[in-house]
Amino acid sequence: MTGKTHIMAGITATTAIAAVTDTYQPEWFIAAGAAGGLLPDICHSGSKIGRRFPVVSKIVNALFGHRTFTHSLLFLALMAFILSKFVSNSSIIMGILAGMVTHFILDAFTKQGIKLLYPAKITIRFPFAATTGGKAEGIVLLALTVVTLYYANDILALF
């Protein structure tokens, strides 16, 4: 999946959650969801986040490869631990984690799949796959946008 789809998925999930709960500050939660949607691709130097942090991206890729550790429950747990130690705003912490989960789900819809249970070498993928940048991804991006707009109405009512 492309960066714009990962960003939109993070925004969609956090917008929907913010619309149905009073738990998080929507502005921080949704922004963090967008960032979290990109974070797992730090392992790929051509990704939006990999281009922003090229040294980190190359190191992570050299150590783990693409769609392994940074696309795993282990990485999600590690990020939850690190964020809880250094970030005091729960809206930011949970937004990043929610965005990461959306990233995992989307990449499990690709032919390559993800190593969700890393370090186990088991590949997790859905039985039907989308090509990165293909028509199916365009439809997913459109659907995410529509869902976001639907729930954004509820968020805007809070302001």
mmCIF file of C-alpha atoms in Angstrom:
data_model
loop_
_atom_site.group_PDB
_atom_site.id
_atom_site.type_symbol
_atom_site.label_atom_id
_atom_site.label_comp_id
_atom_site.label_asym_id
_atom_site.label_seq_id
_atom_site.Cartn_x
_atom_site.Cartn_y
_atom_site.Cartn_z
ATOM 1 C CA MET A 1 0.000 0.000 0.000
ATOM 2 C CA THR A 2 1.118 3.542 -0.616
ATOM 3 C CA GLY A 3 1.824 6.162 2.021
ATOM 4 C CA LYS A 4 -1.342 8.122 1.291
ATOM 5 C CA THR A 5 -3.481 5.034 1.902
ATOM 6 C CA HIS A 6 -1.644 4.277 5.148
ATOM 7 C CA ILE A 7 -2.099 7.883 6.301
ATOM 8 C CA MET A 8 -5.786 7.820 5.428
ATOM 9 C CA ALA A 9 -6.321 4.505 7.225
ATOM 10 C CA GLY A 10 -4.762 5.931 10.390
ATOM 11 C CA ILE A 11 -6.932 9.018 10.089
ATOM 12 C CA THR A 12 -10.051 6.953 9.408
ATOM 13 C CA ALA A 13 -9.583 4.667 12.394
ATOM 14 C CA THR A 14 -8.823 7.448 14.839
ATOM 15 C CA THR A 15 -11.597 9.689 13.517
ATOM 16 C CA ALA A 16 -14.119 6.875 13.946
ATOM 17 C CA ILE A 17 -12.856 6.053 17.438
ATOM 18 C CA ALA A 18 -12.874 9.721 18.455
ATOM 19 C CA ALA A 19 -16.421 10.105 17.145
ATOM 20 C CA VAL A 20 -17.811 7.278 19.266
ATOM 21 C CA THR A 21 -15.807 7.852 22.461
ATOM 22 C CA ASP A 22 -14.893 10.772 24.687
ATOM 23 C CA THR A 23 -11.583 9.214 25.643
ATOM 24 C CA TYR A 24 -9.123 11.112 23.450
ATOM 25 C CA GLN A 25 -8.398 14.656 22.317
ATOM 26 C CA PRO A 26 -9.455 14.386 18.661
ATOM 27 C CA GLU A 27 -6.875 16.793 17.221
ATOM 28 C CA TRP A 28 -3.931 14.932 18.798
ATOM 29 C CA PHE A 29 -5.438 11.486 18.391
ATOM 30 C CA ILE A 30 -6.149 11.875 14.659
ATOM 31 C CA ALA A 31 -2.787 13.493 13.870
ATOM 32 C CA ALA A 32 -1.015 10.709 15.748
ATOM 33 C CA GLY A 33 -3.088 8.137 13.856
ATOM 34 C CA ALA A 34 -1.802 9.543 10.576
ATOM 35 C CA ALA A 35 1.800 9.348 11.834
ATOM 36 C CA GLY A 36 1.284 5.840 13.196
ATOM 37 C CA GLY A 37 -0.070 4.811 9.822
ATOM 38 C CA LEU A 38 3.360 5.522 8.335
ATOM 39 C CA LEU A 39 5.619 4.335 11.152
ATOM 40 C CA PRO A 40 5.924 0.613 10.283
ATOM 41 C CA ASP A 41 7.433 1.493 6.895
ATOM 42 C CA ILE A 42 10.530 2.969 8.559
ATOM 43 C CA CYS A 43 12.090 -0.287 7.313
ATOM 44 C CA HIS A 44 11.715 0.803 3.673
ATOM 45 C CA SER A 45 13.960 3.615 2.436
ATOM 46 C CA GLY A 46 11.588 4.486 -0.414
ATOM 47 C CA SER A 47 8.595 5.037 1.876
ATOM 48 C CA LYS A 48 7.378 8.463 3.014
ATOM 49 C CA ILE A 49 8.848 7.977 6.483
ATOM 50 C CA GLY A 50 11.944 6.205 5.158
ATOM 51 C CA ARG A 51 12.759 9.199 2.943
ATOM 52 C CA ARG A 52 12.277 11.532 5.924
ATOM 53 C CA PHE A 53 14.619 9.498 8.153
ATOM 54 C CA PRO A 54 16.987 7.809 5.676
ATOM 55 C CA VAL A 55 19.707 6.795 8.137
ATOM 56 C CA VAL A 56 17.260 5.172 10.551
ATOM 57 C CA SER A 57 15.464 3.509 7.648
ATOM 58 C CA LYS A 58 18.657 1.997 6.227
ATOM 59 C CA ILE A 59 19.739 0.716 9.640
ATOM 60 C CA VAL A 60 16.349 -0.856 10.389
ATOM 61 C CA ASN A 61 16.215 -2.421 6.920
ATOM 62 C CA ALA A 62 19.747 -3.803 7.248
ATOM 63 C CA LEU A 63 18.873 -5.359 10.603
ATOM 64 C CA PHE A 64 15.418 -6.743 9.812
ATOM 65 C CA GLY A 65 14.441 -6.304 6.160
ATOM 66 C CA HIS A 66 11.042 -5.065 4.982
ATOM 67 C CA ARG A 67 7.722 -6.052 6.568
ATOM 68 C CA THR A 68 9.234 -8.128 9.337
ATOM 69 C CA PHE A 69 9.990 -6.654 12.771
ATOM 70 C CA THR A 70 8.377 -3.254 12.121
ATOM 71 C CA HIS A 71 5.206 -4.989 10.955
ATOM 72 C CA SER A 72 4.910 -7.226 14.005
ATOM 73 C CA LEU A 73 3.094 -7.411 17.305
ATOM 74 C CA LEU A 74 6.528 -7.294 18.943
ATOM 75 C CA PHE A 75 7.209 -3.876 17.382
ATOM 76 C CA LEU A 76 3.723 -2.689 18.377
ATOM 77 C CA ALA A 77 4.370 -3.739 21.999
ATOM 78 C CA LEU A 78 7.820 -2.136 21.959
ATOM 79 C CA MET A 79 6.392 1.131 20.641
ATOM 80 C CA ALA A 80 3.640 1.042 23.282
ATOM 81 C CA PHE A 81 6.299 0.633 25.969
ATOM 82 C CA ILE A 82 8.591 3.368 24.603
ATOM 83 C CA LEU A 83 5.756 5.816 24.028
ATOM 84 C CA SER A 84 4.381 5.242 27.535
ATOM 85 C CA LYS A 85 7.801 6.127 28.968
ATOM 86 C CA PHE A 86 8.402 9.287 26.920
ATOM 87 C CA VAL A 87 4.987 10.673 25.930
ATOM 88 C CA SER A 88 2.523 11.811 28.572
ATOM 89 C CA ASN A 89 -0.441 12.410 26.247
ATOM 90 C CA SER A 90 -2.537 9.235 25.925
ATOM 91 C CA SER A 91 -4.217 10.613 22.801
ATOM 92 C CA ILE A 92 -0.860 10.668 21.021
ATOM 93 C CA ILE A 93 0.191 7.250 22.301
ATOM 94 C CA MET A 94 -3.038 5.525 21.368
ATOM 95 C CA GLY A 95 -3.307 7.370 18.057
ATOM 96 C CA ILE A 96 0.125 6.161 16.974
ATOM 97 C CA LEU A 97 -0.684 2.601 18.015
ATOM 98 C CA ALA A 98 -4.063 2.675 16.235
ATOM 99 C CA GLY A 99 -2.390 3.961 13.077
ATOM 100 C CA MET A 100 0.187 1.184 13.274
ATOM 101 C CA VAL A 101 -2.552 -1.434 13.526
ATOM 102 C CA THR A 102 -4.243 -0.052 10.408
ATOM 103 C CA HIS A 103 -0.895 -0.279 8.613
ATOM 104 C CA PHE A 104 -0.562 -3.946 9.566
ATOM 105 C CA ILE A 105 -4.073 -4.705 8.330
ATOM 106 C CA LEU A 106 -3.544 -2.965 4.991
ATOM 107 C CA ASP A 107 -0.196 -4.635 4.334
ATOM 108 C CA ALA A 108 -1.711 -8.020 5.146
ATOM 109 C CA PHE A 109 -3.869 -7.392 2.054
ATOM 110 C CA THR A 110 -0.773 -7.402 -0.184
ATOM 111 C CA LYS A 111 0.774 -10.440 -1.876
ATOM 112 C CA GLN A 112 3.924 -10.083 0.247
ATOM 113 C CA GLY A 113 1.948 -10.013 3.511
ATOM 114 C CA ILE A 114 3.610 -9.276 6.853
ATOM 115 C CA LYS A 115 5.519 -11.126 9.558
ATOM 116 C CA LEU A 116 2.993 -10.226 12.273
ATOM 117 C CA LEU A 117 4.388 -12.856 14.652
ATOM 118 C CA TYR A 118 8.050 -11.946 14.090
ATOM 119 C CA PRO A 119 10.552 -13.427 14.925
ATOM 120 C CA ALA A 120 8.504 -16.394 13.739
ATOM 121 C CA LYS A 121 8.867 -16.634 9.974
ATOM 122 C CA ILE A 122 5.133 -17.055 9.428
ATOM 123 C CA THR A 123 3.711 -14.731 6.783
ATOM 124 C CA ILE A 124 0.257 -13.336 7.474
ATOM 125 C CA ARG A 125 -1.789 -12.335 4.442
ATOM 126 C CA PHE A 126 -5.443 -12.246 3.536
ATOM 127 C CA PRO A 127 -6.610 -14.703 0.860
ATOM 128 C CA PHE A 128 -7.188 -11.894 -1.632
ATOM 129 C CA ALA A 129 -4.498 -9.328 -2.314
ATOM 130 C CA ALA A 130 -4.268 -5.795 -3.640
ATOM 131 C CA THR A 131 -1.413 -4.450 -5.723
ATOM 132 C CA THR A 132 0.317 -1.410 -4.286
ATOM 133 C CA GLY A 133 -0.952 1.610 -6.204
ATOM 134 C CA GLY A 134 -3.481 -0.500 -8.138
ATOM 135 C CA LYS A 135 -7.220 -0.093 -8.705
ATOM 136 C CA ALA A 136 -8.160 -2.030 -5.571
ATOM 137 C CA GLU A 137 -6.005 0.268 -3.462
ATOM 138 C CA GLY A 138 -7.692 3.269 -5.079
ATOM 139 C CA ILE A 139 -11.076 1.867 -4.070
ATOM 140 C CA VAL A 140 -9.814 1.269 -0.507
ATOM 141 C CA LEU A 141 -8.517 4.854 -0.342
ATOM 142 C CA LEU A 142 -11.864 6.203 -1.560
ATOM 143 C CA ALA A 143 -13.769 4.080 0.978
ATOM 144 C CA LEU A 144 -11.495 5.251 3.801
ATOM 145 C CA THR A 145 -12.067 8.857 2.767
ATOM 146 C CA VAL A 146 -15.846 8.421 2.744
ATOM 147 C CA VAL A 147 -15.810 6.794 6.197
ATOM 148 C CA THR A 148 -13.593 9.581 7.522
ATOM 149 C CA LEU A 149 -15.930 12.263 6.194
ATOM 150 C CA TYR A 150 -18.890 10.464 7.757
ATOM 151 C CA TYR A 151 -17.299 10.401 11.211
ATOM 152 C CA ALA A 152 -15.660 13.815 10.859
ATOM 153 C CA ASN A 153 -19.107 15.374 11.045
ATOM 154 C CA ASP A 154 -19.396 14.068 14.611
ATOM 155 C CA ILE A 155 -15.913 15.337 15.465
ATOM 156 C CA LEU A 156 -16.607 18.812 14.107
ATOM 157 C CA ALA A 157 -19.720 19.003 16.293
ATOM 158 C CA LEU A 158 -17.401 18.816 19.333
ATOM 159 C CA PHE A 159 -15.763 22.110 18.439
#
